[in-house]
XYZ file of C-alpha atoms in Angstrom:
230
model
C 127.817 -110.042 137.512
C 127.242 -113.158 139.374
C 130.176 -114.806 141.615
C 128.491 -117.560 143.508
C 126.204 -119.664 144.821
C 125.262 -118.529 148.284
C 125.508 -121.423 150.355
C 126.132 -119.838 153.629
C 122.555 -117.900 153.219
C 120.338 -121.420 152.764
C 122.512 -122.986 155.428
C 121.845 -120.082 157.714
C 118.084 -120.915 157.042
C 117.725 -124.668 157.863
C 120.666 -123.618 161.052
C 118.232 -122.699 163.320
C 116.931 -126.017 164.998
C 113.098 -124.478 164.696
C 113.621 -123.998 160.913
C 115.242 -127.602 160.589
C 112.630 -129.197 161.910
C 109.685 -127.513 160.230
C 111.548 -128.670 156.922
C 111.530 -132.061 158.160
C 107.907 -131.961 158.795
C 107.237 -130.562 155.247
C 110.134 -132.909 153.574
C 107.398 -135.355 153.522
C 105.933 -133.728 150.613
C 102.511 -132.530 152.798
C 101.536 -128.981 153.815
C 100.472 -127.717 156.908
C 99.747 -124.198 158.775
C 101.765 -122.064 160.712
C 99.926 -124.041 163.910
C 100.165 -127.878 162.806
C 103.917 -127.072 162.174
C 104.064 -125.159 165.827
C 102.592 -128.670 167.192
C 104.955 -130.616 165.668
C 107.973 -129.243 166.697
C 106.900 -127.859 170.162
C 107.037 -123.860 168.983
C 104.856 -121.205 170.138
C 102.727 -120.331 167.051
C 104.232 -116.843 167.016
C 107.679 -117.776 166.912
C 106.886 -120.704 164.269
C 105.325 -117.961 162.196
C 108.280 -115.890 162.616
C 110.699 -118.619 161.353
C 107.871 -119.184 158.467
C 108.663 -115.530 157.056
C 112.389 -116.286 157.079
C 111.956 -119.313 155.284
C 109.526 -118.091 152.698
C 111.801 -115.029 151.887
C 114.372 -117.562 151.805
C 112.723 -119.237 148.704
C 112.667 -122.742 151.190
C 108.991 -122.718 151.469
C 105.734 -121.742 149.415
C 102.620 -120.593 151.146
C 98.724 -120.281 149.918
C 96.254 -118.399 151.883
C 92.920 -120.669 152.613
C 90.740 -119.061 154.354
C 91.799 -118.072 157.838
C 95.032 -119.923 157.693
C 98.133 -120.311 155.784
C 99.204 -123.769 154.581
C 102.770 -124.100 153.858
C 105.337 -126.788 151.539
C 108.367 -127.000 150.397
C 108.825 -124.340 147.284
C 109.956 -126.868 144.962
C 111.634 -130.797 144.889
C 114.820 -129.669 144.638
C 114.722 -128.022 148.640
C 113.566 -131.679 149.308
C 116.519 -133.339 147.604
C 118.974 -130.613 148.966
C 117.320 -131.956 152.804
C 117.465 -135.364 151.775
C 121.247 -135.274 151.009
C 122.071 -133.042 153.896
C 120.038 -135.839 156.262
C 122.564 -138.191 154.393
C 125.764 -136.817 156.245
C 123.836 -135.489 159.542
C 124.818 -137.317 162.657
C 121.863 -139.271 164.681
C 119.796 -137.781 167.402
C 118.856 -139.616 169.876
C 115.347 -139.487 171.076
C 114.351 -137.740 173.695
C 110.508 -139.243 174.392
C 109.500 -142.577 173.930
C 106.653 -141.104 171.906
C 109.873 -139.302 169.640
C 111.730 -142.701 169.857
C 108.421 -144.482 168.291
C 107.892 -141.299 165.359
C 111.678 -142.030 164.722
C 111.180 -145.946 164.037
C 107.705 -145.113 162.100
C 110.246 -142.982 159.929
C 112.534 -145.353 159.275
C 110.035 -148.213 158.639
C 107.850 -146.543 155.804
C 107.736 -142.553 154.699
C 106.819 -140.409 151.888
C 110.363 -138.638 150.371
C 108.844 -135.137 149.274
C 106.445 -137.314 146.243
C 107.806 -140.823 146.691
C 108.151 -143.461 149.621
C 111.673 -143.770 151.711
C 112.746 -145.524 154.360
C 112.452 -149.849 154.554
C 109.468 -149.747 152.204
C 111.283 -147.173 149.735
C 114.450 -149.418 149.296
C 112.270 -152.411 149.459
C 109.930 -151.474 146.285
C 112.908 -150.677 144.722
C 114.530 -153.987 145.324
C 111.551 -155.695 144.385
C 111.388 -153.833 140.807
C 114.960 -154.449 140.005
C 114.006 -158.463 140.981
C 111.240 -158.490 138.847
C 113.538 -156.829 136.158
C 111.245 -153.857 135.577
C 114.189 -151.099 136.350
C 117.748 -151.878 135.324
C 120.887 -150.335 135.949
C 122.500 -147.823 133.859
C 125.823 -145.792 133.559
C 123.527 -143.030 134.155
C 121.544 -144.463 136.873
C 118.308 -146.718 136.442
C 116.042 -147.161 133.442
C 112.745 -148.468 132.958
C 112.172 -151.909 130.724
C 109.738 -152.658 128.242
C 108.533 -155.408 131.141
C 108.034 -152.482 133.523
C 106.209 -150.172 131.307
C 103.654 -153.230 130.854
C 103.525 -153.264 134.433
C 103.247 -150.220 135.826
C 100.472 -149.996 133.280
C 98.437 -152.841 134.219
C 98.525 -150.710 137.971
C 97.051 -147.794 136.497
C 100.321 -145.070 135.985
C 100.610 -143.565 132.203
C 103.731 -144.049 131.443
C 103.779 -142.194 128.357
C 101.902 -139.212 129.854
C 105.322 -139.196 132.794
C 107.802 -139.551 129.855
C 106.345 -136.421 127.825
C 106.869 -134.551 131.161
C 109.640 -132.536 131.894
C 110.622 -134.450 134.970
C 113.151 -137.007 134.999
C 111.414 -140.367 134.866
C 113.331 -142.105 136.716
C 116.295 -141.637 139.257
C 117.981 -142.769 142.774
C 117.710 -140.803 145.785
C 120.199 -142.050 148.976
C 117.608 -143.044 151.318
C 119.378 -141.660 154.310
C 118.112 -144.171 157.166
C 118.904 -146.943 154.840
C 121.980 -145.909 153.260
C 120.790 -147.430 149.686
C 118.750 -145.915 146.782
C 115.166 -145.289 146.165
C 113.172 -145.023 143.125
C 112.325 -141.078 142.829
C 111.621 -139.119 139.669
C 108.651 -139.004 138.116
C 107.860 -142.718 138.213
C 108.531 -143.064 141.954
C 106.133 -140.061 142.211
C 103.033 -141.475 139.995
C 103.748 -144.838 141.686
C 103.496 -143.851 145.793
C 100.499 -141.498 144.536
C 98.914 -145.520 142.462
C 99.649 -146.695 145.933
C 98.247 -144.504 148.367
C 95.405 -144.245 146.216
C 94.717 -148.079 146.330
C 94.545 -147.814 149.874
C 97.819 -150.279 150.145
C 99.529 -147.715 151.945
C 97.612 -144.986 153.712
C 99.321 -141.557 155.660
C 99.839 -141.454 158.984
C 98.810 -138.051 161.044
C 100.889 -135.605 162.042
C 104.225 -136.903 160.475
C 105.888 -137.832 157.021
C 105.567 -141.582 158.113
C 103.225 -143.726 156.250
C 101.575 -147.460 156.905
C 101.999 -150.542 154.793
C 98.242 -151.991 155.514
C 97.828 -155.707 155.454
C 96.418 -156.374 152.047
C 98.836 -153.651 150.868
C 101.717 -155.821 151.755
C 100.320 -158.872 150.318
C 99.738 -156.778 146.883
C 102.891 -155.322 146.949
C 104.653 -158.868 147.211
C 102.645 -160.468 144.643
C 102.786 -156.993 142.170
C 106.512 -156.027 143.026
C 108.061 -158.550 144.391
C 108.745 -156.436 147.887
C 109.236 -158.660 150.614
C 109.288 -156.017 154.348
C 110.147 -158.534 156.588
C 109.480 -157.543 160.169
């Protein structure tokens, strides 16, 4: 017979700071091996592979063998969302580089969310679509309108093909540098995927952070109405 949730087990898993911040480098929706994720957070490659096995036992993670290596992600969108919210309520850190204080404003400015874009540019596409009235507000969150279906389509997404899915279609997720929603779901998914694979945002190396490119700003202004500023 069941009691519980264990909560004190998952938040003895992202406790360690090694842990956190190999979460953080997968919250971005990528994958990487046991090295890349050693790299990133300044672990030896035995110890990040020791924290890997806790967090794969855990359920947190999801690993597939390709050749030689191991390339780990997140085990499922609800671990991101679960990060996401705990980021929410976690108190800053200040830098301790200039090379970490220049990741940390790439972060902010523009990043992928798990399968969707966060940070300035998140909140900013989001404003733009509820401008151009193609998401309105509901009691139950945000909906899509007929005038957003037409224009999501003329981009390329298949609307009807994301609302036979099981995945929500549409919902907010707190962007936690920005303290306002972002379009998640399965819409916000298909849409950063459009996006990235127009080339008007492309992925940045070695971090979650991602790069509005010139003409990508200029199409998302004229197709979404998002306006970046500086």
């Amino acid at each position: 017979m069941l009691a519980d949730a264990d909560l004190a087990k998952v938040a003895g898993l992202i406790g360690d700071p090694h842990r956190a911040g190999f979460l953080l480098a997968l919250v971005g929706g990528g994958e990487c091996s046991a090295g890349e994720l050693a790299q990133r957070t300044g672990a030896s490659t035995s110890l990040a592979s020791g924290h890997l096995s806790k967090l794969l036992a855990g359920g947190l993670v999801a690993a597939e063998r390709r050749g030689r290596n191991r390339y780990y992600r997140l085990a499922r969108p609800e671990v991101a969302q679960a990060i996401e919210g705990l980021l929410a309520v976690a108190p800053a850190r200040a830098a301790g580089s200039l090379r970490e204080s220049t990741r940390g404003e790439a972060i902010r400015r523009a990043r992928t969310c798990y399968d969707h874009f966060a940070g300035r540019l998140g909140v900013a596409l989001t404003e733009g679509l509820g401008r151009e009235g193609l998401i309105r507000t509901t009691d139950a969150g945000w909906s899509l309108t007929e005038a957003g279906r037409r224009r999501f389509e003329q981009v390329g997404l298949d609307i009807d093909g994301l609302e036979r899915g099981r995945r929500t279609l549409i919902r907010p997720c707190l962007d936690w540098t920005e303290r306002r929603p972002h379009v998640a779901g399965a819409l916000g998914a298909s849409l950063a995927d459009r996006i990235l694979e127009l080339g008007w945002v492309t992925r940045l190396p070695q971090t979650r952070a991602v790069l509005v490119t010139p003409n990508g700003a200029r199409q998302l202004r004229r197709e979404f109405a998002v306006e970046l500023g500086r």
